[in-house]
Amino acid sequence: MSRGAFILLEGCDRTGKSTQAQMLVDRLTQLGHRAILWKFPDRTTGIGHMINGYLAKHQDLNDQAIHLLFSANRWEAVEQLANHLRSGTHLVVDRYAYSGVAFSAAKGLDLEWCKQPDVGLLKPDLTFFLDMPIQASMQRGGFGEERYEKEELQTRVRDLFLKLREPDWKVVDATETIDQIHEKLTKAAQETIQTVASRELQYGLWAS
Ligand code: Z5A
Ligand code: MG
């Protein structure tokens, strides 16, 4: 049986990740695939509730502790993610460990320290980095309500994403229209689905 593809959307705030992730799941489903959306942080779990309390500024945690909770929120999902992929379901994942490292390092934590808790996680088969100037994304709806939604921090986050960028990432101009971006993502996702169908699952994120 063919395995599913792990398709990741990363990027700074308000670059359209959640919009595109949902559209991609819907499109793949229309095309006859099994596809599900997985969002990190997953705020529905016990750990996710703690993360939500922190992001909504109801609870304070030190930078190291919240970093480890974000990572634990990925590790607690890893078996479910792997089972979906093994059963042939494609995963469209909205943020992952790259967000984890970029945000924590932007607050001043050491980049290599930040990567360690996520070493060995499942590796995405295809990563889109939705990129646009921070000034432009700040004009979009909803910016400024949660803890990290500040221009200076977002600028550092973008620089860190570019530092973490892997050679095979697809950098997407997030200022294009929603439909233009959707067409690009769909085309690349379909190619990856075919390419990885008979490949083993890839563990070993950031493992040397
Ligand atoms: N975080 C962390 O620190 N460590 C971690 O390990 C992880 C995350 C996983 C919450 O994430 C915070 O957690 C986040 C990183 C940190 N920090 N911040 N700030 P989240 O994923 O829950 O954040 P969110 O609330 O979903 O917002 P977002 O991801 O920043 O937005 P988005 O998903 O990229 O954008 P969107 O919701 O699809 O679109 C935003 C608006 O723009 C909306 O009105 C759209 O209709 C509009 N839009 C979208 N695309 C377009 C185009 N192409 N043109 C014009 N308008 C558009
Ligand atoms: Mg989002």
PDB file of C-alpha atoms and ligand atoms in Angstrom:
ATOM      1  CA  MET A   1       0.000   0.000   0.000  1.00  0.00           C
ATOM      2  CA  SER A   2       1.172   3.581  -0.693  1.00  0.00           C
ATOM      3  CA  ARG A   3       2.071   5.643   2.317  1.00  0.00           C
ATOM      4  CA  GLY A   4       0.812   9.184   2.830  1.00  0.00           C
ATOM      5  CA  ALA A   5       2.906  12.332   2.379  1.00  0.00           C
ATOM      6  CA  PHE A   6       3.853  14.672   5.213  1.00  0.00           C
ATOM      7  CA  ILE A   7       3.330  18.173   3.852  1.00  0.00           C
ATOM      8  CA  LEU A   8       4.321  21.073   6.103  1.00  0.00           C
ATOM      9  CA  LEU A   9       3.450  24.755   5.946  1.00  0.00           C
ATOM     10  CA  GLU A  10       5.741  27.078   7.872  1.00  0.00           C
ATOM     11  CA  GLY A  11       6.100  30.838   8.006  1.00  0.00           C
ATOM     12  CA  CYS A  12       5.737  33.942  10.120  1.00  0.00           C
ATOM     13  CA  ASP A  13       2.408  35.110  11.455  1.00  0.00           C
ATOM     14  CA  ARG A  14      -0.465  35.887   9.132  1.00  0.00           C
ATOM     15  CA  THR A  15       1.312  34.619   6.038  1.00  0.00           C
ATOM     16  CA  GLY A  16      -1.736  32.462   5.225  1.00  0.00           C
ATOM     17  CA  LYS A  17      -0.596  29.060   6.513  1.00  0.00           C
ATOM     18  CA  SER A  18      -3.927  28.027   8.062  1.00  0.00           C
ATOM     19  CA  THR A  19      -5.916  29.302   5.064  1.00  0.00           C
ATOM     20  CA  GLN A  20      -3.727  27.359   2.649  1.00  0.00           C
ATOM     21  CA  ALA A  21      -3.500  24.235   4.810  1.00  0.00           C
ATOM     22  CA  GLN A  22      -7.306  23.889   4.940  1.00  0.00           C
ATOM     23  CA  MET A  23      -7.653  24.589   1.203  1.00  0.00           C
ATOM     24  CA  LEU A  24      -5.030  21.970   0.405  1.00  0.00           C
ATOM     25  CA  VAL A  25      -6.757  19.332   2.527  1.00  0.00           C
ATOM     26  CA  ASP A  26     -10.079  20.111   0.830  1.00  0.00           C
ATOM     27  CA  ARG A  27      -8.529  19.965  -2.627  1.00  0.00           C
ATOM     28  CA  LEU A  28      -6.675  16.710  -2.030  1.00  0.00           C
ATOM     29  CA  THR A  29      -9.905  15.213  -0.676  1.00  0.00           C
ATOM     30  CA  GLN A  30     -11.801  16.363  -3.789  1.00  0.00           C
ATOM     31  CA  LEU A  31      -9.116  14.724  -5.894  1.00  0.00           C
ATOM     32  CA  GLY A  32      -9.865  11.407  -4.183  1.00  0.00           C
ATOM     33  CA  HIS A  33      -7.063  11.303  -1.608  1.00  0.00           C
ATOM     34  CA  ARG A  34      -7.377  10.776   2.116  1.00  0.00           C
ATOM     35  CA  ALA A  35      -5.919  13.917   3.714  1.00  0.00           C
ATOM     36  CA  ILE A  36      -6.144  15.501   7.147  1.00  0.00           C
ATOM     37  CA  LEU A  37      -5.103  18.771   8.693  1.00  0.00           C
ATOM     38  CA  TRP A  38      -2.843  18.760  11.781  1.00  0.00           C
ATOM     39  CA  LYS A  39      -2.107  22.019  13.520  1.00  0.00           C
ATOM     40  CA  PHE A  40       0.719  22.699  15.960  1.00  0.00           C
ATOM     41  CA  PRO A  41       0.364  23.675  18.670  1.00  0.00           C
ATOM     42  CA  ASP A  42      -2.457  21.152  19.093  1.00  0.00           C
ATOM     43  CA  ARG A  43      -4.353  23.093  21.750  1.00  0.00           C
ATOM     44  CA  THR A  44      -6.788  20.207  22.457  1.00  0.00           C
ATOM     45  CA  THR A  45      -4.425  18.069  24.590  1.00  0.00           C
ATOM     46  CA  GLY A  46      -3.419  18.608  28.246  1.00  0.00           C
ATOM     47  CA  ILE A  47      -0.071  20.027  27.124  1.00  0.00           C
ATOM     48  CA  GLY A  48      -1.898  22.039  24.445  1.00  0.00           C
ATOM     49  CA  HIS A  49      -4.100  23.642  27.106  1.00  0.00           C
ATOM     50  CA  MET A  50      -0.991  24.846  28.934  1.00  0.00           C
ATOM     51  CA  ILE A  51       0.432  26.253  25.698  1.00  0.00           C
ATOM     52  CA  ASN A  52      -2.857  27.990  24.948  1.00  0.00           C
ATOM     53  CA  GLY A  53      -2.902  29.580  28.410  1.00  0.00           C
ATOM     54  CA  TYR A  54       0.611  30.885  27.797  1.00  0.00           C
ATOM     55  CA  LEU A  55      -0.088  32.260  24.302  1.00  0.00           C
ATOM     56  CA  ALA A  56      -3.312  33.923  25.440  1.00  0.00           C
ATOM     57  CA  LYS A  57      -1.267  35.548  28.244  1.00  0.00           C
ATOM     58  CA  HIS A  58      -3.291  33.876  31.012  1.00  0.00           C
ATOM     59  CA  GLN A  59      -0.226  32.087  32.312  1.00  0.00           C
ATOM     60  CA  ASP A  60       3.478  32.926  32.493  1.00  0.00           C
ATOM     61  CA  LEU A  61       6.174  30.321  31.942  1.00  0.00           C
ATOM     62  CA  ASN A  62       9.895  30.759  31.466  1.00  0.00           C
ATOM     63  CA  ASP A  63      11.231  30.544  27.912  1.00  0.00           C
ATOM     64  CA  GLN A  64      12.818  27.116  28.373  1.00  0.00           C
ATOM     65  CA  ALA A  65       9.692  25.567  29.889  1.00  0.00           C
ATOM     66  CA  ILE A  66       7.344  26.756  27.133  1.00  0.00           C
ATOM     67  CA  HIS A  67       9.858  25.657  24.503  1.00  0.00           C
ATOM     68  CA  LEU A  68       9.856  22.121  25.915  1.00  0.00           C
ATOM     69  CA  LEU A  69       6.048  22.066  26.080  1.00  0.00           C
ATOM     70  CA  PHE A  70       5.790  22.967  22.374  1.00  0.00           C
ATOM     71  CA  SER A  71       8.199  20.125  21.623  1.00  0.00           C
ATOM     72  CA  ALA A  72       6.339  17.686  23.890  1.00  0.00           C
ATOM     73  CA  ASN A  73       3.142  18.633  22.035  1.00  0.00           C
ATOM     74  CA  ARG A  74       4.786  17.301  18.844  1.00  0.00           C
ATOM     75  CA  TRP A  75       6.197  14.170  20.490  1.00  0.00           C
ATOM     76  CA  GLU A  76       2.818  13.258  21.991  1.00  0.00           C
ATOM     77  CA  ALA A  77       1.384  13.262  18.430  1.00  0.00           C
ATOM     78  CA  VAL A  78       4.173  11.403  16.653  1.00  0.00           C
ATOM     79  CA  GLU A  79       2.682   7.911  16.751  1.00  0.00           C
ATOM     80  CA  GLN A  80      -0.678   9.138  15.510  1.00  0.00           C
ATOM     81  CA  LEU A  81       1.018  11.039  12.705  1.00  0.00           C
ATOM     82  CA  ALA A  82       3.066   7.992  11.715  1.00  0.00           C
ATOM     83  CA  ASN A  83      -0.017   5.745  11.768  1.00  0.00           C
ATOM     84  CA  HIS A  84      -1.901   8.093   9.450  1.00  0.00           C
ATOM     85  CA  LEU A  85       1.008   8.181   7.021  1.00  0.00           C
ATOM     86  CA  ARG A  86       1.426   4.391   7.107  1.00  0.00           C
ATOM     87  CA  SER A  87      -2.275   3.914   6.388  1.00  0.00           C
ATOM     88  CA  GLY A  88      -1.994   6.090   3.275  1.00  0.00           C
ATOM     89  CA  THR A  89      -3.461   9.327   4.664  1.00  0.00           C
ATOM     90  CA  HIS A  90      -1.685  12.534   3.703  1.00  0.00           C
ATOM     91  CA  LEU A  91      -0.958  14.981   6.495  1.00  0.00           C
ATOM     92  CA  VAL A  92      -1.085  18.710   5.903  1.00  0.00           C
ATOM     93  CA  VAL A  93       0.678  20.128   8.937  1.00  0.00           C
ATOM     94  CA  ASP A  94       0.280  23.770   9.989  1.00  0.00           C
ATOM     95  CA  ARG A  95       3.565  24.725  11.790  1.00  0.00           C
ATOM     96  CA  TYR A  96       6.104  22.282  13.265  1.00  0.00           C
ATOM     97  CA  ALA A  97       9.537  22.208  14.877  1.00  0.00           C
ATOM     98  CA  TYR A  98      10.895  25.026  12.685  1.00  0.00           C
ATOM     99  CA  SER A  99       8.356  27.375  14.298  1.00  0.00           C
ATOM    100  CA  GLY A 100       9.386  25.936  17.654  1.00  0.00           C
ATOM    101  CA  VAL A 101      13.034  26.837  17.176  1.00  0.00           C
ATOM    102  CA  ALA A 102      12.492  30.142  15.358  1.00  0.00           C
ATOM    103  CA  PHE A 103      10.227  31.605  18.058  1.00  0.00           C
ATOM    104  CA  SER A 104      12.279  30.461  21.036  1.00  0.00           C
ATOM    105  CA  ALA A 105      15.606  31.511  19.486  1.00  0.00           C
ATOM    106  CA  ALA A 106      14.047  34.884  18.603  1.00  0.00           C
ATOM    107  CA  LYS A 107      13.464  35.381  22.335  1.00  0.00           C
ATOM    108  CA  GLY A 108      17.184  34.814  22.953  1.00  0.00           C
ATOM    109  CA  LEU A 109      17.584  31.067  23.586  1.00  0.00           C
ATOM    110  CA  ASP A 110      20.530  29.335  21.932  1.00  0.00           C
ATOM    111  CA  LEU A 111      19.586  27.966  18.504  1.00  0.00           C
ATOM    112  CA  GLU A 112      21.315  24.589  18.946  1.00  0.00           C
ATOM    113  CA  TRP A 113      19.784  24.124  22.402  1.00  0.00           C
ATOM    114  CA  CYS A 114      16.380  24.862  20.898  1.00  0.00           C
ATOM    115  CA  LYS A 115      16.758  22.150  18.244  1.00  0.00           C
ATOM    116  CA  GLN A 116      17.667  19.344  20.651  1.00  0.00           C
ATOM    117  CA  PRO A 117      14.217  18.357  22.020  1.00  0.00           C
ATOM    118  CA  ASP A 118      12.867  17.904  18.464  1.00  0.00           C
ATOM    119  CA  VAL A 119      15.823  15.841  17.186  1.00  0.00           C
ATOM    120  CA  GLY A 120      14.526  12.528  15.819  1.00  0.00           C
ATOM    121  CA  LEU A 121      10.941  13.597  15.055  1.00  0.00           C
ATOM    122  CA  LEU A 122       9.323  12.614  11.756  1.00  0.00           C
ATOM    123  CA  LYS A 123      10.739  14.610   8.870  1.00  0.00           C
ATOM    124  CA  PRO A 124       8.372  16.383   6.489  1.00  0.00           C
ATOM    125  CA  ASP A 125       8.427  15.175   2.875  1.00  0.00           C
ATOM    126  CA  LEU A 126       7.616  18.641   1.554  1.00  0.00           C
ATOM    127  CA  THR A 127       7.940  21.982   3.332  1.00  0.00           C
ATOM    128  CA  PHE A 128       6.447  25.223   2.085  1.00  0.00           C
ATOM    129  CA  PHE A 129       7.804  28.398   3.620  1.00  0.00           C
ATOM    130  CA  LEU A 130       5.243  31.156   3.127  1.00  0.00           C
ATOM    131  CA  ASP A 131       7.250  34.345   3.059  1.00  0.00           C
ATOM    132  CA  MET A 132       6.371  38.032   2.913  1.00  0.00           C
ATOM    133  CA  PRO A 133       7.594  41.307   4.450  1.00  0.00           C
ATOM    134  CA  ILE A 134       6.556  41.597   8.115  1.00  0.00           C
ATOM    135  CA  GLN A 135       5.099  45.080   7.500  1.00  0.00           C
ATOM    136  CA  ALA A 136       2.704  43.621   4.936  1.00  0.00           C
ATOM    137  CA  SER A 137       1.618  40.684   7.100  1.00  0.00           C
ATOM    138  CA  MET A 138       0.883  43.080   9.969  1.00  0.00           C
ATOM    139  CA  GLN A 139      -1.831  44.695   7.817  1.00  0.00           C
ATOM    140  CA  ARG A 140      -3.722  41.396   7.780  1.00  0.00           C
ATOM    141  CA  GLY A 141      -6.621  40.529  10.117  1.00  0.00           C
ATOM    142  CA  GLY A 142      -6.019  39.504  13.709  1.00  0.00           C
ATOM    143  CA  PHE A 143      -2.412  40.589  14.125  1.00  0.00           C
ATOM    144  CA  GLY A 144      -1.506  41.787  17.603  1.00  0.00           C
ATOM    145  CA  GLU A 145      -3.787  39.729  19.823  1.00  0.00           C
ATOM    146  CA  GLU A 146      -1.403  37.007  21.051  1.00  0.00           C
ATOM    147  CA  ARG A 147       1.889  37.044  22.886  1.00  0.00           C
ATOM    148  CA  TYR A 148       4.357  36.947  19.950  1.00  0.00           C
ATOM    149  CA  GLU A 149       2.571  39.289  17.583  1.00  0.00           C
ATOM    150  CA  LYS A 150       5.045  42.174  17.692  1.00  0.00           C
ATOM    151  CA  GLU A 151       6.963  43.537  14.700  1.00  0.00           C
ATOM    152  CA  GLU A 152      10.464  43.332  16.178  1.00  0.00           C
ATOM    153  CA  LEU A 153      10.052  39.726  17.312  1.00  0.00           C
ATOM    154  CA  GLN A 154       8.468  38.702  14.011  1.00  0.00           C
ATOM    155  CA  THR A 155      11.435  40.179  12.121  1.00  0.00           C
ATOM    156  CA  ARG A 156      13.849  38.064  14.179  1.00  0.00           C
ATOM    157  CA  VAL A 157      11.622  35.017  13.668  1.00  0.00           C
ATOM    158  CA  ARG A 158      11.764  35.496   9.889  1.00  0.00           C
ATOM    159  CA  ASP A 159      15.579  35.753   9.945  1.00  0.00           C
ATOM    160  CA  LEU A 160      15.743  32.559  11.996  1.00  0.00           C
ATOM    161  CA  PHE A 161      13.413  30.679   9.638  1.00  0.00           C
ATOM    162  CA  LEU A 162      15.761  31.643   6.803  1.00  0.00           C
ATOM    163  CA  LYS A 163      18.693  30.310   8.833  1.00  0.00           C
ATOM    164  CA  LEU A 164      16.863  27.015   9.459  1.00  0.00           C
ATOM    165  CA  ARG A 165      15.768  26.698   5.848  1.00  0.00           C
ATOM    166  CA  GLU A 166      16.592  23.295   4.307  1.00  0.00           C
ATOM    167  CA  PRO A 167      17.790  23.072   0.687  1.00  0.00           C
ATOM    168  CA  ASP A 168      14.576  21.374  -0.456  1.00  0.00           C
ATOM    169  CA  TRP A 169      12.131  23.912   1.049  1.00  0.00           C
ATOM    170  CA  LYS A 170       9.746  25.589  -1.363  1.00  0.00           C
ATOM    171  CA  VAL A 171       9.721  29.289  -0.585  1.00  0.00           C
ATOM    172  CA  VAL A 172       6.352  30.727  -1.615  1.00  0.00           C
ATOM    173  CA  ASP A 173       5.615  34.418  -2.151  1.00  0.00           C
ATOM    174  CA  ALA A 174       2.819  34.863   0.399  1.00  0.00           C
ATOM    175  CA  THR A 175       1.770  38.248  -1.079  1.00  0.00           C
ATOM    176  CA  GLU A 176       0.227  36.522  -4.100  1.00  0.00           C
ATOM    177  CA  THR A 177      -3.526  35.886  -4.109  1.00  0.00           C
ATOM    178  CA  ILE A 178      -4.961  33.028  -2.075  1.00  0.00           C
ATOM    179  CA  ASP A 179      -5.891  31.172  -5.278  1.00  0.00           C
ATOM    180  CA  GLN A 180      -2.486  31.630  -6.928  1.00  0.00           C
ATOM    181  CA  ILE A 181      -0.724  30.238  -3.869  1.00  0.00           C
ATOM    182  CA  HIS A 182      -3.220  27.388  -3.608  1.00  0.00           C
ATOM    183  CA  GLU A 183      -2.521  26.280  -7.187  1.00  0.00           C
ATOM    184  CA  LYS A 184       1.250  26.221  -6.549  1.00  0.00           C
ATOM    185  CA  LEU A 185       0.866  24.251  -3.334  1.00  0.00           C
ATOM    186  CA  THR A 186      -1.516  21.747  -4.925  1.00  0.00           C
ATOM    187  CA  LYS A 187       0.842  21.066  -7.836  1.00  0.00           C
ATOM    188  CA  ALA A 188       3.886  20.520  -5.609  1.00  0.00           C
ATOM    189  CA  ALA A 189       1.865  18.399  -3.148  1.00  0.00           C
ATOM    190  CA  GLN A 190       0.638  16.101  -5.926  1.00  0.00           C
ATOM    191  CA  GLU A 191       4.212  15.585  -7.141  1.00  0.00           C
ATOM    192  CA  THR A 192       5.408  14.740  -3.636  1.00  0.00           C
ATOM    193  CA  ILE A 193       2.503  12.352  -3.045  1.00  0.00           C
ATOM    194  CA  GLN A 194       3.641  10.335  -6.064  1.00  0.00           C
ATOM    195  CA  THR A 195       7.335  10.476  -5.198  1.00  0.00           C
ATOM    196  CA  VAL A 196       7.052   9.308  -1.595  1.00  0.00           C
ATOM    197  CA  ALA A 197       4.321   6.674  -2.081  1.00  0.00           C
ATOM    198  CA  SER A 198       6.726   3.728  -1.900  1.00  0.00           C
ATOM    199  CA  ARG A 199       9.329   5.305   0.431  1.00  0.00           C
ATOM    200  CA  GLU A 200       9.872   4.452   4.076  1.00  0.00           C
ATOM    201  CA  LEU A 201       8.713   6.995   6.627  1.00  0.00           C
ATOM    202  CA  GLN A 202      11.464   9.463   7.412  1.00  0.00           C
ATOM    203  CA  TYR A 203      12.359   9.884  11.087  1.00  0.00           C
ATOM    204  CA  GLY A 204      15.490  11.674  12.213  1.00  0.00           C
ATOM    205  CA  LEU A 205      14.674  15.374  12.001  1.00  0.00           C
ATOM    206  CA  TRP A 206      17.941  17.275  12.665  1.00  0.00           C
ATOM    207  CA  ALA A 207      19.740  14.028  13.507  1.00  0.00           C
ATOM    208  CA  SER A 208      23.280  13.903  12.177  1.00  0.00           C
TER     209      SER A 208
HETATM  210  N1  Z5A B   1       4.729  28.653  18.234  1.00  0.00           N
HETATM  211  C1  Z5A B   1       5.874  28.518  19.015  1.00  0.00           C
HETATM  212  O1  Z5A B   1       6.324  29.466  19.639  1.00  0.00           O
HETATM  213  N2  Z5A B   1       6.499  27.307  19.070  1.00  0.00           N
HETATM  214  C2  Z5A B   1       6.035  26.220  18.387  1.00  0.00           C
HETATM  215  O2  Z5A B   1       6.621  25.133  18.482  1.00  0.00           O
HETATM  216  C3  Z5A B   1       4.848  26.379  17.571  1.00  0.00           C
HETATM  217  C4  Z5A B   1       4.230  27.614  17.524  1.00  0.00           C
HETATM  218  C5  Z5A B   1       4.311  25.205  16.806  1.00  0.00           C
HETATM  219  C6  Z5A B   1       0.498  30.362  17.685  1.00  0.00           C
HETATM  220  O3  Z5A B   1       0.545  29.729  16.443  1.00  0.00           O
HETATM  221  C7  Z5A B   1       1.864  30.801  18.100  1.00  0.00           C
HETATM  222  O4  Z5A B   1       2.638  29.686  18.537  1.00  0.00           O
HETATM  223  C8  Z5A B   1       2.666  31.423  16.993  1.00  0.00           C
HETATM  224  C9  Z5A B   1       3.949  30.610  16.915  1.00  0.00           C
HETATM  225  C10 Z5A B   1       4.009  29.937  18.221  1.00  0.00           C
HETATM  226  N3  Z5A B   1       3.047  32.729  17.406  1.00  0.00           N
HETATM  227  N4  Z5A B   1       2.685  33.776  17.088  1.00  0.00           N
HETATM  228  N5  Z5A B   1       2.469  34.844  17.000  1.00  0.00           N
HETATM  229  P1  Z5A B   1      -0.715  29.589  15.537  1.00  0.00           P
HETATM  230  O5  Z5A B   1      -0.289  28.754  14.368  1.00  0.00           O
HETATM  231  O6  Z5A B   1      -1.856  29.096  16.357  1.00  0.00           O
HETATM  232  O7  Z5A B   1      -1.015  31.076  15.051  1.00  0.00           O
HETATM  233  P2  Z5A B   1      -2.359  31.522  14.276  1.00  0.00           P
HETATM  234  O8  Z5A B   1      -3.236  32.168  15.248  1.00  0.00           O
HETATM  235  O9  Z5A B   1      -2.883  30.403  13.416  1.00  0.00           O
HETATM  236  O10 Z5A B   1      -1.884  32.634  13.305  1.00  0.00           O
HETATM  237  P3  Z5A B   1      -0.897  32.508  12.130  1.00  0.00           P
HETATM  238  O11 Z5A B   1      -0.441  31.110  11.997  1.00  0.00           O
HETATM  239  O12 Z5A B   1       0.122  33.496  12.390  1.00  0.00           O
HETATM  240  O13 Z5A B   1      -1.673  32.918  10.816  1.00  0.00           O
HETATM  241  P4  Z5A B   1      -1.635  32.114   9.419  1.00  0.00           P
HETATM  242  O14 Z5A B   1      -2.226  30.791   9.652  1.00  0.00           O
HETATM  243  O15 Z5A B   1      -0.316  32.156   8.780  1.00  0.00           O
HETATM  244  O16 Z5A B   1      -2.575  32.991   8.506  1.00  0.00           O
HETATM  245  P5  Z5A B   1      -4.160  32.792   8.189  1.00  0.00           P
HETATM  246  O17 Z5A B   1      -4.902  32.658   9.464  1.00  0.00           O
HETATM  247  O18 Z5A B   1      -4.349  31.787   7.143  1.00  0.00           O
HETATM  248  O19 Z5A B   1      -4.454  34.198   7.532  1.00  0.00           O
HETATM  249  C11 Z5A B   1      -4.339  35.417   8.255  1.00  0.00           C
HETATM  250  C12 Z5A B   1      -5.242  36.490   7.592  1.00  0.00           C
HETATM  251  O20 Z5A B   1      -4.733  36.818   6.301  1.00  0.00           O
HETATM  252  C13 Z5A B   1      -6.678  36.037   7.375  1.00  0.00           C
HETATM  253  O21 Z5A B   1      -7.511  37.149   7.537  1.00  0.00           O
HETATM  254  C14 Z5A B   1      -6.682  35.570   5.920  1.00  0.00           C
HETATM  255  O22 Z5A B   1      -7.930  35.638   5.311  1.00  0.00           O
HETATM  256  C15 Z5A B   1      -5.694  36.541   5.290  1.00  0.00           C
HETATM  257  N6  Z5A B   1      -4.966  35.969   4.136  1.00  0.00           N
HETATM  258  C16 Z5A B   1      -4.455  34.721   4.026  1.00  0.00           C
HETATM  259  N7  Z5A B   1      -3.841  34.568   2.845  1.00  0.00           N
HETATM  260  C17 Z5A B   1      -3.934  35.760   2.191  1.00  0.00           C
HETATM  261  C18 Z5A B   1      -3.469  36.226   0.917  1.00  0.00           C
HETATM  262  N8  Z5A B   1      -2.767  35.450   0.082  1.00  0.00           N
HETATM  263  N9  Z5A B   1      -3.744  37.495   0.574  1.00  0.00           N
HETATM  264  C19 Z5A B   1      -4.450  38.301   1.426  1.00  0.00           C
HETATM  265  N10 Z5A B   1      -4.917  37.921   2.640  1.00  0.00           N
HETATM  266  C20 Z5A B   1      -4.650  36.663   3.023  1.00  0.00           C
HETATM  267 MG    MG B   2      -2.464  29.818  11.488  1.00  0.00          MG
END
